[in-house]
Structures are given as C-alpha cells and as structure tokens.
Amino acid sequence: MAEDIKGKLERYRTAPFDSRFPNTNQTKNCWQNYLDYHRCQKSLESKGVDVAPCDWYKRVYKTLCPISWVEKWDGQRDDGTFPGKI
C-alpha cells in the first residue's frame, strides 16, 4: 500500500477530481483535505505507524488552499482555537 501511495505522490501534478465536491468552488474540498491530513497524521502517529500515506492529503490541500488560510489554521491549532475536529 505504501508503494502505491509513493507512486501516486511521484506522479502528482494537481488535485484530482473529487466527486464529493463537484462544483467549481473548492473551498470545502480545501477544508476537508486539511482536516483529513491532520486526522490521518494524528491517528497514525498514535498507532506508531508511518505517516507517509497522509502526505496525499497534504499535497491536495496545499494545491487547493490559499497559503494565508493554511497559516491561519496552523496558528489556530497551535493556540488551541481551531474550529475543526481533528
């Protein structure tokens, strides 16, 4: 499985189509991938497993999200005021 993910990451160019978010506005897609990345990372770290599979979500949200949003959310997570469930 890790090899499949590594292969996909090597061929990664831009966020692929996600049928959960069919509209042009990709704000929810950005938000969901940000949450999924941090949830995945938290879950795998607690199990002591390699977190490399989570990199897919990181690449997608870094492609879709404005840098200012990510910086704001990272700051909120550090301060303990982040509104999402991770």
mmCIF file of C-alpha atoms in Angstrom:
data_model
loop_
_atom_site.group_PDB
_atom_site.id
_atom_site.type_symbol
_atom_site.label_atom_id
_atom_site.label_comp_id
_atom_site.label_asym_id
_atom_site.label_seq_id
_atom_site.Cartn_x
_atom_site.Cartn_y
_atom_site.Cartn_z
ATOM 1 C CA MET A 1 0.000 0.000 0.000
ATOM 2 C CA ALA A 2 2.781 2.437 0.862
ATOM 3 C CA GLU A 3 4.338 1.784 -2.558
ATOM 4 C CA ASP A 4 1.054 2.684 -4.267
ATOM 5 C CA ILE A 5 0.862 5.953 -2.357
ATOM 6 C CA LYS A 6 4.512 6.764 -3.051
ATOM 7 C CA GLY A 7 3.921 6.133 -6.749
ATOM 8 C CA LYS A 8 0.867 8.398 -6.755
ATOM 9 C CA LEU A 9 2.806 11.124 -4.954
ATOM 10 C CA GLU A 10 5.595 10.943 -7.534
ATOM 11 C CA ARG A 11 3.080 11.360 -10.382
ATOM 12 C CA TYR A 12 1.126 14.076 -8.552
ATOM 13 C CA ARG A 13 0.556 17.263 -10.542
ATOM 14 C CA THR A 14 -2.621 18.825 -9.163
ATOM 15 C CA ALA A 15 -5.600 17.822 -7.061
ATOM 16 C CA PRO A 16 -7.676 15.169 -8.855
ATOM 17 C CA PHE A 17 -11.438 15.377 -9.261
ATOM 18 C CA ASP A 18 -13.290 14.535 -6.060
ATOM 19 C CA SER A 19 -16.929 13.605 -6.604
ATOM 20 C CA ARG A 20 -17.791 14.876 -3.112
ATOM 21 C CA PHE A 21 -17.038 18.402 -4.365
ATOM 22 C CA PRO A 22 -18.359 18.646 -7.955
ATOM 23 C CA ASN A 23 -18.671 22.439 -8.103
ATOM 24 C CA THR A 24 -16.132 24.990 -9.186
ATOM 25 C CA ASN A 25 -15.848 26.420 -5.674
ATOM 26 C CA GLN A 26 -13.250 24.206 -3.972
ATOM 27 C CA THR A 27 -13.337 25.813 -0.516
ATOM 28 C CA LYS A 28 -14.928 22.784 1.154
ATOM 29 C CA ASN A 29 -12.509 20.485 -0.649
ATOM 30 C CA CYS A 30 -9.600 22.527 0.699
ATOM 31 C CA TRP A 31 -11.008 22.456 4.245
ATOM 32 C CA GLN A 32 -11.787 18.724 4.163
ATOM 33 C CA ASN A 33 -8.333 17.753 2.918
ATOM 34 C CA TYR A 34 -6.712 19.941 5.583
ATOM 35 C CA LEU A 35 -8.758 18.162 8.258
ATOM 36 C CA ASP A 36 -8.137 14.736 6.712
ATOM 37 C CA TYR A 37 -4.380 15.312 6.694
ATOM 38 C CA HIS A 38 -4.233 16.229 10.363
ATOM 39 C CA ARG A 39 -6.665 13.475 11.384
ATOM 40 C CA CYS A 40 -4.656 10.911 9.434
ATOM 41 C CA GLN A 41 -1.400 12.120 10.937
ATOM 42 C CA LYS A 42 -2.816 12.076 14.478
ATOM 43 C CA SER A 43 -4.297 8.607 14.030
ATOM 44 C CA LEU A 44 -1.196 7.002 12.537
ATOM 45 C CA GLU A 45 1.190 8.666 14.999
ATOM 46 C CA SER A 46 -0.868 7.348 17.922
ATOM 47 C CA LYS A 47 -0.502 3.827 16.486
ATOM 48 C CA GLY A 48 3.222 4.268 15.867
ATOM 49 C CA VAL A 49 2.779 3.713 12.127
ATOM 50 C CA ASP A 50 4.493 5.531 9.254
ATOM 51 C CA VAL A 51 2.567 8.713 8.398
ATOM 52 C CA ALA A 52 3.644 8.745 4.727
ATOM 53 C CA PRO A 53 0.133 7.867 3.457
ATOM 54 C CA CYS A 54 -1.104 11.157 4.932
ATOM 55 C CA ASP A 55 1.108 13.101 2.532
ATOM 56 C CA TRP A 56 -1.556 12.696 -0.169
ATOM 57 C CA TYR A 57 -3.982 14.899 1.769
ATOM 58 C CA LYS A 58 -1.233 17.433 2.431
ATOM 59 C CA ARG A 59 -0.413 17.716 -1.249
ATOM 60 C CA VAL A 60 -4.066 18.178 -2.151
ATOM 61 C CA TYR A 61 -4.740 20.875 0.433
ATOM 62 C CA LYS A 62 -1.507 22.678 -0.424
ATOM 63 C CA THR A 63 -2.662 22.729 -4.055
ATOM 64 C CA LEU A 64 -6.186 23.951 -3.287
ATOM 65 C CA CYS A 65 -5.861 26.192 -0.229
ATOM 66 C CA PRO A 66 -4.516 29.745 -0.181
ATOM 67 C CA ILE A 67 -1.353 29.960 1.918
ATOM 68 C CA SER A 68 -2.915 32.572 4.194
ATOM 69 C CA TRP A 69 -5.703 30.151 5.162
ATOM 70 C CA VAL A 70 -3.256 27.381 5.994
ATOM 71 C CA GLU A 71 -1.112 29.750 8.066
ATOM 72 C CA LYS A 72 -4.211 30.954 9.929
ATOM 73 C CA TRP A 73 -5.411 27.395 10.613
ATOM 74 C CA ASP A 74 -1.941 26.300 11.742
ATOM 75 C CA GLY A 75 -1.853 29.247 14.149
ATOM 76 C CA GLN A 76 -5.298 28.385 15.459
ATOM 77 C CA ARG A 77 -4.259 24.764 16.018
ATOM 78 C CA ASP A 78 -1.184 25.939 17.930
ATOM 79 C CA ASP A 79 -3.332 28.266 20.056
ATOM 80 C CA GLY A 80 -6.000 25.631 20.665
ATOM 81 C CA THR A 81 -8.716 27.710 18.975
ATOM 82 C CA PHE A 82 -9.062 25.710 15.734
ATOM 83 C CA PRO A 83 -12.773 25.259 14.931
ATOM 84 C CA GLY A 84 -12.483 21.843 13.249
ATOM 85 C CA LYS A 85 -12.462 18.404 14.861
ATOM 86 C CA ILE A 86 -9.074 16.746 14.487
#
